[in-house]
Coordinates of C-alpha atoms and ligand atoms in Angstrom, one line a residue:
M198 CA -0.3 0.1 -0.1
T199 CA 1.4 3.4 -0.9
H200 CA 1.8 6.3 1.7
D201 CA -0.8 8.1 0.0
S202 CA -3.4 5.9 0.1
T203 CA -3.3 4.9 3.4
R204 CA -3.6 8.5 4.4
R205 CA -6.6 8.9 2.1
Q206 CA -7.6 5.7 4.7
L207 CA -6.7 7.1 7.7
F208 CA -8.7 10.7 6.5
A209 CA -11.7 8.6 5.7
I210 CA -11.9 6.6 9.3
G211 CA -11.0 10.0 10.8
R212 CA -14.2 11.7 9.0
S213 CA -16.5 9.6 10.8
R214 CA -15.2 10.6 14.4
P215 CA -17.3 13.0 16.4
W216 CA -14.2 15.2 16.3
N217 CA -15.1 16.4 12.7
A218 CA -18.4 17.3 13.3
P219 CA -18.3 21.3 13.2
E220 CA -20.0 21.7 16.9
R221 CA -18.9 18.4 19.6
E222 CA -21.8 20.3 22.0
V223 CA -23.9 18.6 19.9
L224 CA -23.4 15.3 20.6
S225 CA -25.8 13.5 23.0
E226 CA -25.1 13.5 26.7
S227 CA -24.0 10.5 27.2
A228 CA -21.8 10.3 23.8
Y229 CA -19.9 13.2 25.6
L230 CA -19.6 11.5 29.0
G231 CA -17.6 8.8 30.1
R232 CA -20.0 5.9 31.4
R233 CA -18.5 6.4 34.8
E234 CA -18.9 9.8 34.6
L235 CA -22.5 9.6 33.5
V236 CA -23.3 6.9 36.9
R237 CA -21.9 9.7 38.8
R238 CA -23.7 12.6 37.7
L239 CA -27.1 10.0 37.6
G240 CA -26.4 9.6 41.2
L241 CA -26.2 5.8 40.7
A242 CA -22.8 5.2 42.6
S243 CA -24.0 6.2 46.1
A244 CA -27.1 3.9 46.0
G245 CA -24.5 1.0 44.9
L246 CA -25.8 0.5 41.3
V247 CA -23.1 -0.3 39.2
S248 CA -23.0 -2.0 35.7
G249 CA -26.4 -2.8 36.3
A250 CA -25.7 -5.3 39.4
L251 CA -26.2 -4.3 43.5
V252 CA -22.8 -4.0 44.8
G253 CA -22.6 -5.0 48.5
C254 CA -21.3 -2.2 51.3
P255 CA -18.0 -2.8 52.4
G256 CA -17.8 -4.1 55.9
P257 CA -16.6 -2.8 58.8
G258 CA -12.6 -2.4 58.3
Q259 CA -12.8 -3.4 54.8
A260 CA -10.7 -1.0 52.3
Q261 CA -13.0 2.1 50.3
P262 CA -11.5 2.8 47.1
A263 CA -9.8 5.9 47.1
P264 CA -11.9 8.3 45.4
R265 CA -11.3 8.6 41.7
A266 CA -10.0 12.7 40.5
R267 CA -12.6 13.8 37.9
S268 CA -11.0 13.7 34.6
P269 CA -10.9 17.4 33.1
Y270 CA -11.3 16.0 29.7
P271 CA -13.0 16.9 28.0
A272 CA -12.9 20.6 28.4
R273 CA -14.8 23.5 27.6
R274 CA -14.6 24.4 23.9
N275 CA -13.8 28.5 24.1
A276 CA -15.2 29.3 20.4
T277 CA -13.1 32.9 20.5
Y278 CA -10.4 31.0 18.9
R279 CA -12.3 29.3 15.8
V280 CA -10.7 28.5 12.5
S281 CA -12.0 28.6 9.0
R282 CA -10.7 24.9 8.1
A283 CA -11.4 21.5 8.6
L284 CA -10.2 19.8 11.8
T285 CA -7.3 17.3 10.7
P286 CA -8.2 13.5 11.8
E287 CA -6.5 12.3 14.8
T288 CA -5.5 9.6 13.0
V289 CA -3.6 11.9 10.8
A290 CA -2.2 14.4 13.6
G291 CA -0.9 11.4 15.8
T292 CA 0.9 9.1 13.3
Y293 CA 3.0 12.5 11.5
N294 CA 5.4 14.0 14.4
N295 CA 8.5 15.5 14.7
F296 CA 9.4 14.6 18.2
Y297 CA 13.3 14.0 17.3
E298 CA 14.0 12.6 21.2
F299 CA 12.1 9.5 19.6
S300 CA 12.5 9.7 15.8
T301 CA 13.5 11.6 13.2
N302 CA 10.7 9.6 11.0
K303 CA 7.3 11.1 11.5
E304 CA 5.8 7.7 11.4
D305 CA 7.9 6.1 14.1
V306 CA 7.5 8.5 16.4
A307 CA 4.0 7.0 17.9
P308 CA 4.9 3.7 18.4
L309 CA 8.6 4.4 19.8
S310 CA 7.0 6.8 22.1
R311 CA 3.8 5.1 23.5
S312 CA 5.8 3.8 26.4
F313 CA 6.9 7.3 27.8
T314 CA 6.2 7.6 31.0
T315 CA 3.9 11.0 31.9
R316 CA 3.4 9.9 35.4
P317 CA 4.7 11.3 37.5
W318 CA 5.3 14.6 36.3
Q319 CA 6.6 18.0 37.7
V320 CA 7.7 21.1 35.7
E321 CA 10.0 23.6 37.6
V322 CA 9.6 27.1 37.0
A323 CA 12.9 29.5 38.4
G324 CA 14.9 32.3 37.3
L325 CA 13.9 35.8 37.4
V326 CA 10.7 34.8 39.3
A327 CA 9.4 36.3 42.9
R328 CA 8.2 32.7 43.8
P329 CA 9.8 30.0 41.8
G330 CA 8.0 26.6 42.2
T331 CA 8.0 22.8 41.1
F332 CA 4.5 22.3 39.7
D333 CA 3.1 18.6 39.7
L334 CA 1.4 18.2 36.3
D335 CA -2.5 16.5 38.3
D336 CA -2.1 19.9 40.0
L337 CA -2.1 22.1 37.3
E338 CA -4.8 20.2 35.3
R339 CA -6.9 20.1 38.6
T340 CA -6.2 24.2 39.5
M341 CA -5.6 25.9 36.2
P342 CA -8.5 27.0 33.7
L343 CA -8.3 24.4 31.1
E344 CA -10.4 25.2 28.1
E345 CA -10.4 23.8 23.9
R346 CA -9.1 26.4 21.6
V347 CA -8.7 25.1 18.0
Y348 CA -5.5 26.3 16.1
R349 CA -4.4 26.1 13.2
F350 CA -0.5 24.6 13.2
R351 CA 1.8 25.5 10.8
C352 CA 5.6 23.6 11.0
V353 CA 8.6 25.0 9.0
E354 CA 8.7 22.1 7.0
A355 CA 5.3 23.8 4.9
W356 CA 3.0 21.4 6.1
S357 CA 0.0 22.1 8.6
M358 CA -3.1 21.0 10.8
T359 CA -6.1 22.2 12.2
V360 CA -6.3 20.5 16.0
P361 CA -7.9 21.0 18.9
W362 CA -6.0 21.4 22.0
T363 CA -6.9 21.3 25.7
G364 CA -4.7 23.6 28.0
F365 CA -4.4 27.1 29.9
P366 CA -2.3 30.2 29.1
L367 CA 0.7 30.5 30.0
S368 CA 0.2 33.5 31.4
A369 CA -1.8 31.8 34.0
L370 CA 1.3 30.1 35.4
L371 CA 3.4 33.1 35.0
E372 CA 0.7 35.1 37.0
R373 CA 1.3 32.9 40.0
V374 CA 5.4 33.2 40.1
E375 CA 5.3 36.1 39.3
P376 CA 8.5 37.5 36.9
R377 CA 10.5 40.1 38.2
S378 CA 11.0 43.5 36.6
E379 CA 14.3 41.9 35.0
A380 CA 12.7 39.2 33.5
R381 CA 12.6 39.4 29.6
Y382 CA 12.6 36.0 28.3
V383 CA 11.2 32.7 28.9
R384 CA 13.1 29.4 28.5
F385 CA 11.9 26.0 28.5
V386 CA 13.5 22.8 28.1
T387 CA 11.9 18.9 27.6
A388 CA 12.7 15.8 29.6
S389 CA 15.8 14.2 28.6
R390 CA 15.5 10.4 29.2
P391 CA 17.8 8.6 27.2
A392 CA 16.1 5.6 28.5
E393 CA 12.9 6.0 27.3
M394 CA 13.9 8.4 24.2
P395 CA 16.2 6.4 21.4
G396 CA 16.7 9.1 19.7
L397 CA 18.6 10.7 22.5
R398 CA 21.0 7.8 22.1
N399 CA 21.2 7.3 18.7
A400 CA 21.3 11.0 17.8
D401 CA 24.0 12.3 20.2
W402 CA 25.3 14.8 18.1
Y403 CA 22.0 16.9 18.6
P404 CA 22.6 19.7 21.3
W405 CA 20.0 17.9 24.0
P406 CA 17.9 18.2 25.5
Y407 CA 15.8 20.4 23.1
H408 CA 14.8 23.7 23.9
E409 CA 13.1 26.8 23.0
G410 CA 12.5 30.1 24.0
L411 CA 10.0 33.1 24.0
R412 CA 10.3 36.9 24.4
L413 CA 8.7 37.9 27.8
D414 CA 5.5 40.1 26.0
E415 CA 5.2 36.9 23.6
A416 CA 4.8 34.4 26.5
R417 CA 2.4 36.6 28.2
N418 CA -0.1 37.2 24.7
E419 CA -3.4 35.5 25.2
L420 CA -2.7 33.0 22.5
T421 CA 0.3 31.1 23.6
L422 CA -1.1 27.9 25.7
L423 CA 0.6 25.1 27.6
A424 CA -1.3 22.2 26.6
T425 CA -2.1 19.3 28.0
G426 CA -4.9 17.6 25.9
I427 CA -5.6 17.2 22.2
Y428 CA -8.9 16.3 20.5
G429 CA -10.8 16.2 23.7
H430 CA -8.5 13.4 25.8
A431 CA -4.8 13.9 27.6
L432 CA -1.8 14.4 25.5
P433 CA -0.4 10.8 23.8
P434 CA 3.5 10.8 24.3
Q435 CA 3.9 11.8 20.4
H436 CA 2.4 15.1 20.7
G437 CA 4.6 15.8 23.8
A438 CA 2.6 14.6 26.9
P439 CA 2.2 15.5 29.5
V440 CA 2.4 18.9 28.4
R441 CA 3.4 21.1 26.0
L442 CA 3.5 24.6 24.6
V443 CA 1.9 25.9 21.5
V444 CA 2.1 29.2 19.9
P445 CA 0.1 29.4 16.9
W446 CA 1.8 32.3 15.1
K447 CA 5.0 30.6 15.0
Y448 CA 7.0 27.6 13.1
G449 CA 5.9 24.5 15.2
F450 CA 9.5 23.9 16.3
K451 CA 8.7 26.6 19.1
S452 CA 6.4 24.4 20.3
I453 CA 8.4 22.4 22.4
K454 CA 7.4 19.2 24.2
S455 CA 7.5 17.4 27.1
I456 CA 8.6 20.2 29.4
V457 CA 10.1 19.6 32.2
R458 CA 12.0 23.1 33.4
I459 CA 10.8 26.6 32.5
E460 CA 13.1 29.4 33.5
L461 CA 13.0 33.3 32.8
T462 CA 16.2 35.2 31.7
A463 CA 17.2 38.5 31.3
E464 CA 18.9 37.1 28.2
E465 CA 17.9 35.5 25.1
P466 CA 18.1 32.3 25.8
P467 CA 20.1 29.9 22.7
T468 CA 17.8 27.6 20.9
F469 CA 17.8 24.1 20.2
W470 CA 17.4 24.7 16.0
H471 CA 19.1 28.1 16.0
T472 CA 22.6 26.1 17.8
L473 CA 22.3 23.7 15.1
Q474 CA 21.5 25.8 12.1
P475 CA 21.9 29.5 12.8
R476 CA 21.6 30.6 9.3
E477 CA 18.0 28.6 8.6
Y478 CA 16.4 28.9 12.0
G479 CA 15.7 32.0 14.0
F480 CA 14.9 32.9 17.4
L481 CA 11.4 34.7 16.6
A482 CA 10.5 31.9 13.7
N483 CA 7.0 33.9 13.0
V484 CA 5.2 32.0 10.0
D485 CA 5.9 34.7 6.9
P486 CA 5.0 33.7 3.5
E487 CA 7.3 36.4 1.7
V488 CA 10.2 35.1 4.1
P489 CA 11.6 31.8 2.3
H490 CA 13.3 29.3 4.2
P491 CA 16.8 28.8 2.9
R492 CA 16.2 25.8 1.1
W493 CA 12.5 25.6 0.2
S494 CA 9.6 28.5 -0.3
Q495 CA 7.1 29.3 2.4
A496 CA 4.9 31.4 0.4
T497 CA 2.4 28.0 0.4
E498 CA 1.5 24.9 2.8
R499 CA 0.5 21.1 2.3
T500 CA -2.3 20.4 4.9
I501 CA -1.3 17.1 5.9
D502 CA -4.7 15.1 5.8
T503 CA -5.9 16.0 2.0
G504 CA -2.4 16.8 0.8
A505 CA -4.2 20.5 -0.8
R506 CA -1.8 23.1 -1.2
L507 CA -3.1 26.7 0.8
P508 CA -1.5 30.1 0.8
T509 CA 0.5 30.4 3.9
R510 CA -0.6 33.1 6.0
R511 CA 1.4 36.0 8.1
Y512 CA 1.4 35.1 11.1
N513 CA -0.2 32.1 10.6
G514 CA -3.8 34.2 10.4
Y515 CA -2.9 35.3 13.9
E516 CA -2.3 38.7 12.7
R517 CA -5.0 40.3 14.9
Y518 CA -4.1 38.9 18.1
V519 CA -0.2 39.4 17.6
A520 CA 1.1 42.1 15.2
G521 CA 1.0 44.7 18.0
L522 CA 4.5 42.3 19.7
Y523 CA 6.5 43.3 16.5
R524 CA 5.6 46.7 15.6
G525 CA 8.8 48.5 15.6
Ligands
MTE648 N1 9.3 19.6 21.2 C1 10.5 18.3 21.5 N2 10.9 18.7 22.4 N3 11.2 17.8 20.4 C2 10.9 18.0 18.9 O1 11.5 17.3 18.1 N4 9.5 19.3 17.1 C3 8.9 19.9 17.1 C4 8.2 20.9 17.9 N5 8.3 20.6 19.3 C5 10.0 18.4 18.8 C6 9.7 19.8 19.7 C7 8.5 20.7 15.6 S1 9.4 20.9 14.2 C8 7.3 20.5 15.2 S2 6.5 20.9 14.0 C9 6.1 20.0 16.1 O2 6.6 19.5 17.5 C10 5.5 19.1 15.9 O3 4.3 19.0 16.6 P1 3.2 17.5 16.5 O4 3.9 16.4 16.2 O5 2.3 17.2 17.7 O6 2.5 18.1 15.7

C-alpha cells in the first residue's frame, strides 16, 4: 500500500469521528461523557448500582477505594479561537509527528513513544521570578483554567494541520510565579531520558535536551498555550505528553514538547534549532509567506490530511492578536 493511500484511508476513518463534527456540543450527553462520569452524575454510584448489579457495601474494616479524581477532559471549548478550516483527523495528526527525541521519522514517533512515562511529572519554574516553584502536572490540570481551542498549526517544513488543543494560557502560570522586572525572556526545556528516548541515544550530535524560548511579552500573549490535551483527552506521548507549548503564530519547532523546566531570564536564551543551523532558524520564527526558508519557499503549505496546497498566511492567520508585538 502506498503512503498516500494509507493517508486517504486514515482520513476516511477520521471523518466518522465526532471530532470532525463542526460543533462537538451537539453530541448527546451519554456519547459525550464517559460511563463512569455518567453514573456519577445520575447518582447511581452512591446507591451501589454499578454495571446494572447491586454491589454490597464494604463491611467494617474493609478498605473503601479512594475516590478517583474527575477527569478534566474534555474541557469546555472556547469558541473565540475558531478556525475556518476542517479539523485534521486525529489518526493523521497522531501518526505524523516531529519529536526527535524518539525518531526523526514522523511515522515512527507514535510507536516508539507509546510507553514513555508521563506520570508523575513535575515542571520546575525558576529564574527571575519572585515565587519559584515545582508544579505537579495533576495539580496543574486540576487548578488551571483548562479550555479547548482550535488552532491552525504550521510547521517550518511547509505542512500544516488544524487541531483542538486543551490547555491553559501560559500567562496564568507566569502570574503564579510573579516574574521580576528584569525578566525579558522565557526558556523551556524538554525532558531528557535516554533510557526511554531512543533519539537521545542514536543521535548524540544534537544539542540535547531540546530547548526553546520566547520573549516574555510573547509568552504572555493570550494565544500562548500550555497544552495538556488534544482531541478532548490528555496528550498522547507523540504530541508531547504530558505538557507542551503551543504558539500558533510561529513555526511548529517553537512549540516545545514534554516540558520539565521553565526559566525566566534577562538575556535571549539559545534555542535548539538556532544552535544547530543559525542561518536557517531564527529565534522569533514567526510564520511569514514572504520570507523563504533558505532551502524552500514558505508561500504555501500542504495540509497533512488531504494534501491540499493552501496559501500561507502571515503570522499563520493570527495577525490581529500578535502584530502589535512586532511593531517597531
Ligand atoms: N519538541 C521536542 N522536544 N522535540 C522535537 O523534536 N519538534 C517540533 C515541535 N516540538 C519537537 C518539539 C516540531 S519541528 C514540530 S513541527 C512540532 O513539535 C510537531 O508537533 P506535533 O508532532 O504534535 O504535530
